[in-house]
mmCIF file of C-alpha atoms in Angstrom:
data_model
loop_
_atom_site.group_PDB
_atom_site.id
_atom_site.type_symbol
_atom_site.label_atom_id
_atom_site.label_comp_id
_atom_site.label_asym_id
_atom_site.label_seq_id
_atom_site.Cartn_x
_atom_site.Cartn_y
_atom_site.Cartn_z
ATOM 1 C CA MET A 141 22.958 -14.364 -2.336
ATOM 2 C CA LYS A 142 19.328 -15.176 -2.900
ATOM 3 C CA LYS A 143 17.350 -12.363 -4.512
ATOM 4 C CA ILE A 144 14.086 -10.626 -3.643
ATOM 5 C CA ILE A 145 12.567 -8.745 -6.590
ATOM 6 C CA ILE A 146 10.260 -5.804 -5.909
ATOM 7 C CA PHE A 147 8.002 -4.838 -8.811
ATOM 8 C CA GLY A 148 6.629 -1.312 -8.398
ATOM 9 C CA ALA A 149 9.670 -0.161 -6.440
ATOM 10 C CA THR A 150 9.345 3.462 -7.583
ATOM 11 C CA GLY A 151 5.854 3.912 -6.139
ATOM 12 C CA SER A 152 5.488 5.539 -2.732
ATOM 13 C CA THR A 153 5.079 2.286 -0.799
ATOM 14 C CA GLY A 154 7.736 0.636 -2.998
ATOM 15 C CA VAL A 155 10.335 3.246 -2.046
ATOM 16 C CA TYR A 156 9.732 2.660 1.665
ATOM 17 C CA LEU A 157 9.682 -1.126 1.265
ATOM 18 C CA THR A 158 12.914 -1.268 -0.743
ATOM 19 C CA ASP A 159 14.731 0.753 1.890
ATOM 20 C CA TYR A 160 13.194 -1.294 4.737
ATOM 21 C CA LEU A 161 14.158 -4.664 3.261
ATOM 22 C CA CYS A 162 17.677 -3.506 2.397
ATOM 23 C CA GLU A 163 18.186 -2.488 6.013
ATOM 24 C CA LYS A 164 16.637 -5.648 7.508
ATOM 25 C CA LEU A 165 18.246 -8.117 5.101
ATOM 26 C CA LYS A 166 21.660 -6.528 4.664
ATOM 27 C CA ASP A 167 24.293 -9.131 3.683
ATOM 28 C CA LYS A 168 21.604 -11.862 3.609
ATOM 29 C CA TYR A 169 19.528 -11.200 0.492
ATOM 30 C CA GLU A 170 20.036 -9.054 -2.592
ATOM 31 C CA ILE A 171 17.155 -6.651 -3.194
ATOM 32 C CA ILE A 172 16.340 -6.043 -6.868
ATOM 33 C CA ALA A 173 14.156 -3.005 -7.659
ATOM 34 C CA VAL A 174 11.937 -2.900 -10.748
ATOM 35 C CA GLY A 175 9.787 0.030 -11.868
ATOM 36 C CA ARG A 176 8.579 1.793 -14.961
ATOM 37 C CA ARG A 177 10.378 5.119 -14.418
ATOM 38 C CA LYS A 178 13.773 5.944 -15.806
ATOM 39 C CA THR A 179 15.748 6.877 -12.698
ATOM 40 C CA ASP A 180 19.116 6.511 -11.004
ATOM 41 C CA TYR A 181 17.481 6.958 -7.591
ATOM 42 C CA PHE A 182 18.545 3.524 -6.303
ATOM 43 C CA ASP A 183 22.209 3.991 -7.211
ATOM 44 C CA ARG A 184 22.927 5.828 -3.978
ATOM 45 C CA PHE A 185 21.764 2.775 -2.024
ATOM 46 C CA GLY A 186 23.757 0.296 -4.097
ATOM 47 C CA ILE A 187 20.545 -1.376 -5.291
ATOM 48 C CA LYS A 188 20.239 -2.804 -8.795
ATOM 49 C CA TYR A 189 17.332 -1.193 -10.603
ATOM 50 C CA TYR A 190 15.655 -2.194 -13.861
ATOM 51 C CA SER A 191 13.233 0.043 -15.747
ATOM 52 C CA VAL A 192 10.573 -2.303 -17.115
ATOM 53 C CA ASP A 193 7.131 -1.857 -18.597
ATOM 54 C CA VAL A 194 5.339 -4.883 -17.128
ATOM 55 C CA CYS A 195 3.210 -5.112 -20.279
ATOM 56 C CA SER A 196 6.284 -5.629 -22.495
ATOM 57 C CA LYS A 197 7.578 -9.214 -22.444
ATOM 58 C CA GLU A 198 10.819 -8.188 -24.142
ATOM 59 C CA GLU A 199 11.838 -5.902 -21.295
ATOM 60 C CA TYR A 200 11.811 -8.734 -18.738
ATOM 61 C CA LYS A 201 14.933 -10.258 -20.283
ATOM 62 C CA GLN A 202 17.125 -7.845 -18.324
ATOM 63 C CA ILE A 203 15.783 -8.980 -14.914
ATOM 64 C CA PRO A 204 17.777 -11.810 -13.253
ATOM 65 C CA THR A 205 16.115 -15.216 -12.936
ATOM 66 C CA ASP A 206 18.810 -17.069 -10.992
ATOM 67 C CA ASP A 207 18.596 -17.628 -7.228
ATOM 68 C CA VAL A 208 15.307 -15.746 -6.763
ATOM 69 C CA TYR A 209 13.829 -16.407 -3.337
ATOM 70 C CA ALA A 210 10.694 -14.242 -3.543
ATOM 71 C CA SER A 211 8.997 -11.395 -5.337
ATOM 72 C CA VAL A 212 6.804 -8.588 -4.048
ATOM 73 C CA ILE A 213 4.382 -7.243 -6.672
ATOM 74 C CA LEU A 214 3.295 -3.683 -5.911
ATOM 75 C CA SER A 215 2.992 -2.626 -9.557
ATOM 76 C CA GLY A 216 -0.418 -1.801 -10.962
ATOM 77 C CA VAL A 217 -2.716 0.937 -12.167
ATOM 78 C CA LEU A 218 -4.651 2.638 -9.351
ATOM 79 C CA PRO A 219 -7.788 4.812 -9.490
ATOM 80 C CA ALA A 220 -5.906 7.365 -7.378
ATOM 81 C CA ARG A 221 -3.403 7.826 -10.226
ATOM 82 C CA MET A 222 -5.816 7.726 -13.176
ATOM 83 C CA LYS A 223 -6.662 11.053 -14.806
ATOM 84 C CA GLY A 224 -10.005 10.669 -16.496
ATOM 85 C CA TYR A 225 -11.143 7.078 -16.965
ATOM 86 C CA THR A 226 -9.446 4.493 -19.165
ATOM 87 C CA PRO A 227 -10.496 1.051 -17.821
ATOM 88 C CA GLU A 228 -8.429 -0.783 -20.444
ATOM 89 C CA ASP A 229 -5.325 0.356 -18.522
ATOM 90 C CA TYR A 230 -6.489 -1.751 -15.572
ATOM 91 C CA VAL A 231 -6.769 -4.785 -17.843
ATOM 92 C CA ASP A 232 -3.404 -4.203 -19.539
ATOM 93 C CA VAL A 233 -1.347 -3.612 -16.403
ATOM 94 C CA ASN A 234 -3.170 -5.375 -13.573
ATOM 95 C CA ILE A 235 -4.040 -8.544 -15.500
ATOM 96 C CA LYS A 236 -1.628 -8.849 -18.434
ATOM 97 C CA GLY A 237 1.235 -7.313 -16.448
ATOM 98 C CA THR A 238 0.742 -9.778 -13.592
ATOM 99 C CA LEU A 239 0.629 -12.682 -16.048
ATOM 100 C CA ASN A 240 3.909 -11.500 -17.591
ATOM 101 C CA ILE A 241 5.542 -11.259 -14.171
ATOM 102 C CA MET A 242 4.481 -14.763 -13.220
ATOM 103 C CA GLU A 243 5.662 -16.149 -16.557
ATOM 104 C CA HIS A 244 9.028 -14.516 -15.950
ATOM 105 C CA LEU A 245 9.291 -15.930 -12.413
ATOM 106 C CA LYS A 246 8.014 -19.470 -12.920
ATOM 107 C CA HIS A 247 11.397 -21.057 -13.766
ATOM 108 C CA SER A 248 13.461 -19.007 -11.300
ATOM 109 C CA GLY A 249 13.158 -21.406 -8.360
ATOM 110 C CA ILE A 250 11.078 -18.798 -6.532
ATOM 111 C CA ASN A 251 9.621 -19.753 -3.156
ATOM 112 C CA ARG A 252 6.767 -17.255 -2.910
ATOM 113 C CA VAL A 253 5.031 -14.206 -4.352
ATOM 114 C CA ILE A 254 3.508 -11.421 -2.284
ATOM 115 C CA TYR A 255 0.769 -9.465 -4.039
ATOM 116 C CA THR A 256 -1.192 -6.477 -2.765
ATOM 117 C CA ILE A 257 -4.836 -5.652 -3.383
ATOM 118 C CA SER A 258 -7.072 -2.998 -1.867
ATOM 119 C CA ILE A 259 -10.273 -3.490 0.119
ATOM 120 C CA SER A 260 -12.303 -2.391 -2.898
ATOM 121 C CA ASP A 261 -13.206 -6.014 -3.678
ATOM 122 C CA LEU A 262 -15.181 -6.025 -0.390
ATOM 123 C CA HIS A 263 -16.804 -2.590 -0.661
ATOM 124 C CA GLY A 264 -20.159 -4.226 -1.353
ATOM 125 C CA TYR A 265 -20.367 -5.148 2.338
ATOM 126 C CA LEU A 266 -20.467 -1.485 3.380
ATOM 127 C CA PRO A 267 -22.091 0.150 5.254
ATOM 128 C CA GLU A 268 -23.842 -2.788 6.964
ATOM 129 C CA ASN A 269 -20.692 -4.811 7.699
ATOM 130 C CA LYS A 270 -17.938 -2.765 9.310
ATOM 131 C CA GLU A 271 -15.376 -5.536 9.887
ATOM 132 C CA PHE A 272 -13.453 -7.087 6.997
ATOM 133 C CA LEU A 273 -12.175 -10.641 7.400
ATOM 134 C CA PRO A 274 -9.349 -11.849 5.131
ATOM 135 C CA ASP A 275 -11.316 -14.778 3.683
ATOM 136 C CA MET A 276 -14.686 -13.115 3.129
ATOM 137 C CA PRO A 277 -16.298 -13.869 -0.257
ATOM 138 C CA ILE A 278 -15.756 -11.051 -2.740
ATOM 139 C CA ARG A 279 -18.556 -8.503 -2.958
ATOM 140 C CA TYR A 280 -18.004 -5.612 -5.339
ATOM 141 C CA LYS A 281 -19.695 -2.245 -5.131
ATOM 142 C CA TYR A 282 -20.797 -1.486 -8.675
ATOM 143 C CA GLY A 283 -21.022 1.929 -10.279
ATOM 144 C CA THR A 284 -17.840 3.438 -8.809
ATOM 145 C CA ASP A 285 -14.441 4.394 -10.234
ATOM 146 C CA HIS A 286 -13.015 1.384 -8.302
ATOM 147 C CA THR A 287 -15.227 -1.363 -9.763
ATOM 148 C CA ILE A 288 -13.224 -2.327 -12.872
ATOM 149 C CA TYR A 289 -10.027 -1.814 -10.890
ATOM 150 C CA ALA A 290 -11.219 -4.263 -8.200
ATOM 151 C CA ILE A 291 -12.286 -6.819 -10.814
ATOM 152 C CA THR A 292 -8.878 -6.731 -12.525
ATOM 153 C CA LYS A 293 -7.030 -7.065 -9.218
ATOM 154 C CA THR A 294 -9.184 -10.073 -8.364
ATOM 155 C CA ALA A 295 -8.357 -11.586 -11.758
ATOM 156 C CA ALA A 296 -4.662 -11.054 -11.032
ATOM 157 C CA THR A 297 -4.954 -12.975 -7.759
ATOM 158 C CA GLN A 298 -6.506 -15.902 -9.646
ATOM 159 C CA ILE A 299 -3.569 -15.888 -12.068
ATOM 160 C CA ILE A 300 -1.147 -15.990 -9.145
ATOM 161 C CA LYS A 301 -3.068 -18.853 -7.521
ATOM 162 C CA THR A 302 -2.857 -20.776 -10.819
ATOM 163 C CA TYR A 303 0.951 -20.599 -10.676
ATOM 164 C CA PHE A 304 0.787 -22.020 -7.165
ATOM 165 C CA HIS A 305 -1.143 -25.042 -8.414
ATOM 166 C CA ASP A 306 0.929 -25.449 -11.589
ATOM 167 C CA PHE A 307 4.433 -24.583 -10.337
ATOM 168 C CA GLY A 308 4.238 -24.615 -6.538
ATOM 169 C CA ILE A 309 4.874 -20.878 -6.128
ATOM 170 C CA ARG A 310 3.361 -19.972 -2.758
ATOM 171 C CA TYR A 311 1.206 -16.856 -2.674
ATOM 172 C CA PHE A 312 0.471 -14.305 0.019
ATOM 173 C CA ILE A 313 -2.331 -11.953 -1.043
ATOM 174 C CA LEU A 314 -2.337 -8.874 1.198
ATOM 175 C CA ARG A 315 -5.509 -6.788 1.363
ATOM 176 C CA LEU A 316 -4.774 -3.164 2.191
ATOM 177 C CA PRO A 317 -6.759 -0.255 3.560
ATOM 178 C CA ASN A 318 -5.298 3.199 2.912
ATOM 179 C CA ILE A 319 -1.578 3.182 3.773
ATOM 180 C CA TYR A 320 -0.595 6.458 5.442
ATOM 181 C CA LEU A 321 2.803 7.863 4.504
ATOM 182 C CA TYR A 322 4.768 10.962 3.673
ATOM 183 C CA SER A 323 5.599 11.543 0.015
ATOM 184 C CA PRO A 324 5.972 14.662 -2.123
ATOM 185 C CA GLU A 325 2.569 13.981 -3.719
ATOM 186 C CA LYS A 326 -0.313 15.827 -2.055
ATOM 187 C CA GLU A 327 -3.062 15.117 -4.582
ATOM 188 C CA TYR A 328 -4.796 12.110 -6.068
ATOM 189 C CA TYR A 329 -7.640 11.361 -8.469
ATOM 190 C CA VAL A 330 -11.223 10.602 -7.474
ATOM 191 C CA ASP A 331 -13.536 9.715 -10.372
ATOM 192 C CA GLY A 332 -10.751 10.907 -12.658
ATOM 193 C CA GLU A 333 -10.580 14.389 -11.137
ATOM 194 C CA LEU A 334 -7.668 15.739 -9.122
ATOM 195 C CA ARG A 335 -8.294 16.336 -5.415
ATOM 196 C CA LYS A 336 -6.220 17.036 -2.339
ATOM 197 C CA ILE A 337 -5.356 14.052 -0.139
ATOM 198 C CA SER A 338 -7.414 14.851 2.954
ATOM 199 C CA TYR A 339 -4.922 13.985 5.683
ATOM 200 C CA ARG A 340 -2.119 15.787 3.810
ATOM 201 C CA TYR A 341 -4.360 18.850 3.531
ATOM 202 C CA ILE A 342 -5.158 18.742 7.261
ATOM 203 C CA ILE A 343 -1.467 18.401 8.177
ATOM 204 C CA ASP A 344 -0.581 21.408 6.008
ATOM 205 C CA ARG A 345 -3.274 23.514 7.670
ATOM 206 C CA ALA A 346 -2.065 22.430 11.113
ATOM 207 C CA ILE A 347 1.515 23.415 10.252
ATOM 208 C CA ASN A 348 0.242 26.892 9.336
ATOM 209 C CA GLY A 349 -1.972 27.178 12.423
ATOM 210 C CA GLU A 350 -5.084 27.441 10.240
ATOM 211 C CA ASP A 351 -8.605 26.356 11.214
ATOM 212 C CA ILE A 352 -9.474 22.723 10.380
ATOM 213 C CA GLU A 353 -12.987 21.536 9.575
ATOM 214 C CA LEU A 354 -14.200 18.348 11.262
ATOM 215 C CA TRP A 355 -16.636 16.821 8.781
ATOM 216 C CA GLY A 356 -19.642 14.650 9.545
ATOM 217 C CA ASN A 357 -19.838 12.380 12.575
ATOM 218 C CA PRO A 358 -16.746 13.076 14.732
ATOM 219 C CA ASP A 359 -16.940 9.561 16.203
ATOM 220 C CA GLN A 360 -16.629 7.767 12.859
ATOM 221 C CA LYS A 361 -13.398 5.760 12.786
ATOM 222 C CA ARG A 362 -10.707 4.798 10.311
ATOM 223 C CA ASP A 363 -8.145 1.998 10.326
ATOM 224 C CA ILE A 364 -4.834 3.907 10.384
ATOM 225 C CA VAL A 365 -1.958 1.831 8.968
ATOM 226 C CA TYR A 366 1.451 3.509 8.763
ATOM 227 C CA VAL A 367 3.701 2.582 5.854
ATOM 228 C CA LYS A 368 6.433 1.210 8.130
ATOM 229 C CA ASP A 369 3.986 -1.269 9.661
ATOM 230 C CA PHE A 370 3.031 -2.200 6.096
ATOM 231 C CA CYS A 371 6.730 -2.857 5.379
ATOM 232 C CA GLN A 372 7.024 -4.937 8.541
ATOM 233 C CA PHE A 373 3.968 -6.936 7.436
ATOM 234 C CA ILE A 374 5.579 -7.782 4.098
ATOM 235 C CA TYR A 375 8.839 -8.686 5.837
ATOM 236 C CA LYS A 376 6.938 -11.165 8.047
ATOM 237 C CA ALA A 377 5.110 -12.608 5.014
ATOM 238 C CA LEU A 378 8.420 -13.127 3.206
ATOM 239 C CA PHE A 379 9.655 -15.587 5.809
ATOM 240 C CA ALA A 380 6.517 -17.013 7.417
ATOM 241 C CA ASP A 381 6.345 -20.800 7.475
ATOM 242 C CA CYS A 382 2.655 -21.172 6.688
ATOM 243 C CA GLU A 383 0.316 -22.031 3.850
ATOM 244 C CA SER A 384 -0.601 -19.702 1.021
ATOM 245 C CA GLY A 385 -3.574 -17.444 1.574
ATOM 246 C CA TYR A 386 -5.172 -14.033 1.971
ATOM 247 C CA PHE A 387 -4.166 -11.733 4.810
ATOM 248 C CA ASN A 388 -5.499 -8.391 5.993
ATOM 249 C CA VAL A 389 -3.016 -5.579 6.550
ATOM 250 C CA GLY A 390 -4.141 -3.530 9.517
ATOM 251 C CA ALA A 391 -3.029 -1.856 12.705
ATOM 252 C CA ASP A 392 -5.890 -2.474 15.150
ATOM 253 C CA LEU A 393 -5.818 1.289 15.315
ATOM 254 C CA MET A 394 -9.356 2.557 14.821
ATOM 255 C CA VAL A 395 -9.056 6.308 15.304
ATOM 256 C CA THR A 396 -12.040 8.667 15.377
ATOM 257 C CA MET A 397 -12.055 11.689 13.099
ATOM 258 C CA ARG A 398 -11.908 13.926 16.168
ATOM 259 C CA ASP A 399 -8.851 12.095 17.542
ATOM 260 C CA GLN A 400 -7.193 12.170 14.115
ATOM 261 C CA ILE A 401 -7.425 15.946 13.867
ATOM 262 C CA GLU A 402 -6.537 16.553 17.523
ATOM 263 C CA GLY A 403 -3.444 14.361 17.080
ATOM 264 C CA ILE A 404 -2.368 16.246 13.954
ATOM 265 C CA ILE A 405 -2.742 19.564 15.774
ATOM 266 C CA LYS A 406 -0.731 18.237 18.725
ATOM 267 C CA VAL A 407 2.167 17.077 16.537
ATOM 268 C CA PHE A 408 2.232 19.686 13.761
ATOM 269 C CA SER A 409 0.658 22.951 14.926
ATOM 270 C CA PRO A 410 2.774 25.792 16.379
ATOM 271 C CA LYS A 411 2.452 25.748 20.180
ATOM 272 C CA ASP A 412 1.765 29.482 20.244
ATOM 273 C CA ASN A 413 -0.818 29.331 17.454
ATOM 274 C CA PRO A 414 -2.520 25.921 17.348
ATOM 275 C CA SER A 415 -5.205 25.254 14.769
ATOM 276 C CA LYS A 416 -8.828 25.430 15.875
ATOM 277 C CA ILE A 417 -11.340 22.682 15.043
ATOM 278 C CA ILE A 418 -14.510 23.811 13.261
ATOM 279 C CA PRO A 419 -17.313 21.185 13.515
ATOM 280 C CA CYS A 420 -19.151 20.620 10.209
ATOM 281 C CA PRO A 421 -21.720 17.879 11.037
ATOM 282 C CA GLU A 422 -23.651 18.573 7.824
ATOM 283 C CA LYS A 423 -20.737 17.399 5.643
ATOM 284 C CA ARG A 424 -19.892 13.836 4.585
ATOM 285 C CA SER A 425 -18.617 11.371 7.195
ATOM 286 C CA CYS A 426 -15.763 8.948 6.525
ATOM 287 C CA ASP A 427 -16.314 5.230 5.988
ATOM 288 C CA ASP A 428 -16.360 3.320 9.266
ATOM 289 C CA SER A 429 -14.620 -0.040 8.768
ATOM 290 C CA HIS A 430 -12.034 -2.304 10.405
ATOM 291 C CA MET A 431 -9.429 -4.774 9.096
ATOM 292 C CA ASN A 432 -9.396 -7.922 11.225
ATOM 293 C CA ILE A 433 -5.738 -9.010 11.574
ATOM 294 C CA ASP A 434 -6.137 -12.070 13.824
ATOM 295 C CA LYS A 435 -4.985 -14.388 11.018
ATOM 296 C CA ALA A 436 -1.846 -12.309 10.383
ATOM 297 C CA ARG A 437 -1.033 -12.317 14.084
ATOM 298 C CA GLU A 438 -1.400 -16.085 14.332
ATOM 299 C CA LEU A 439 0.290 -17.207 11.099
ATOM 300 C CA LEU A 440 2.753 -14.409 10.290
ATOM 301 C CA GLY A 441 3.642 -13.227 13.785
ATOM 302 C CA TYR A 442 2.702 -9.684 12.778
ATOM 303 C CA GLU A 443 2.176 -7.071 15.481
ATOM 304 C CA PRO A 444 1.765 -3.353 14.687
ATOM 305 C CA GLU A 445 4.560 -1.185 16.063
ATOM 306 C CA TYR A 446 3.134 2.332 15.554
ATOM 307 C CA ASP A 447 0.280 3.887 17.482
ATOM 308 C CA TYR A 448 -1.389 6.973 16.039
ATOM 309 C CA ILE A 449 0.821 9.610 17.660
ATOM 310 C CA SER A 450 4.082 7.716 17.004
ATOM 311 C CA TYR A 451 3.035 7.443 13.336
ATOM 312 C CA LEU A 452 2.525 11.214 13.166
ATOM 313 C CA GLU A 453 5.842 11.893 14.866
ATOM 314 C CA ASP A 454 7.688 9.615 12.459
ATOM 315 C CA TYR A 455 5.811 11.158 9.525
ATOM 316 C CA LYS A 456 7.122 14.547 10.695
ATOM 317 C CA LYS A 457 10.676 13.192 10.593
ATOM 318 C CA GLU A 458 10.079 11.804 7.092
ATOM 319 C CA MET A 459 9.007 15.267 5.909
ATOM 320 C CA ASN A 460 12.515 16.488 6.698
ATOM 321 C CA SER A 461 14.289 13.515 5.135
ATOM 322 C CA ASP A 462 15.535 13.225 1.555
ATOM 323 C CA ARG A 463 13.996 9.805 0.966
ATOM 324 C CA PHE A 464 12.409 10.803 -2.356
ATOM 325 C CA ARG A 465 15.229 13.047 -3.607
ATOM 326 C CA GLY A 466 16.012 12.310 -7.241
ATOM 327 C CA LEU A 467 13.137 9.894 -7.788
#
């Protein structure tokens, strides 16, 4: 069978994607998982897994190169996982690691590469421009913990585009907002310091029937993209018959902060002791922005499947699953 190689398979989105593609492509394609961790997690699914440091060329020798149809590159260093601040890690992994991956893939007969970036390369448009288009010129916001990260991710996309021109490897660059999902991790780093993930914190308070603060403007909105719609998006990009390009991942699901919290209370709070909402208009509001997905609809045939409440209900089921056991 033809192979699809997922780099970054042990990350939170990688775990969901590997499972999703195995289910959708059963008996049609072989899914190969690659990550940095040492783990036997994928054994129970019958998936071949290779532990590889993407910065080490020697370690790529173990990964198959025959009959590769496509590769999804989710690997990379993220600000949310960086304790302190070591910008050279962004250069080593996001740039050099991507170059190593493309060098490994170039003679494999590969049809396409799917690569993910965040919206941080467009943060310079905020707050004036609230809608992101997939082909907008890059505009960084300087002076943040995301600036060097965004620059290195942009450099990686240029490397991938070079392999399209030199070797005909089609590229699909997917720009992501926050991807909402259940995982055991409830904290992340902001400016190198550990903080609680806000929506995880709110869900935990709702489960306990505790009061929940509604910060800032309650009518500010967020683009809510559930991880299983993200997986569906990648699945569509894997088999779309269209030209290379940039695509926005979105859900057309702009949900106000008030509706977000009310939905969480509805799904997670005890019926006999629901959480109460405490308005805090003096505190910081969320960013108000929207991912335009018209191009993905037209060229990939992508259509979001989860509305806000169905995402929360499925998230609740995921909490009780053993998806991350042993990882």
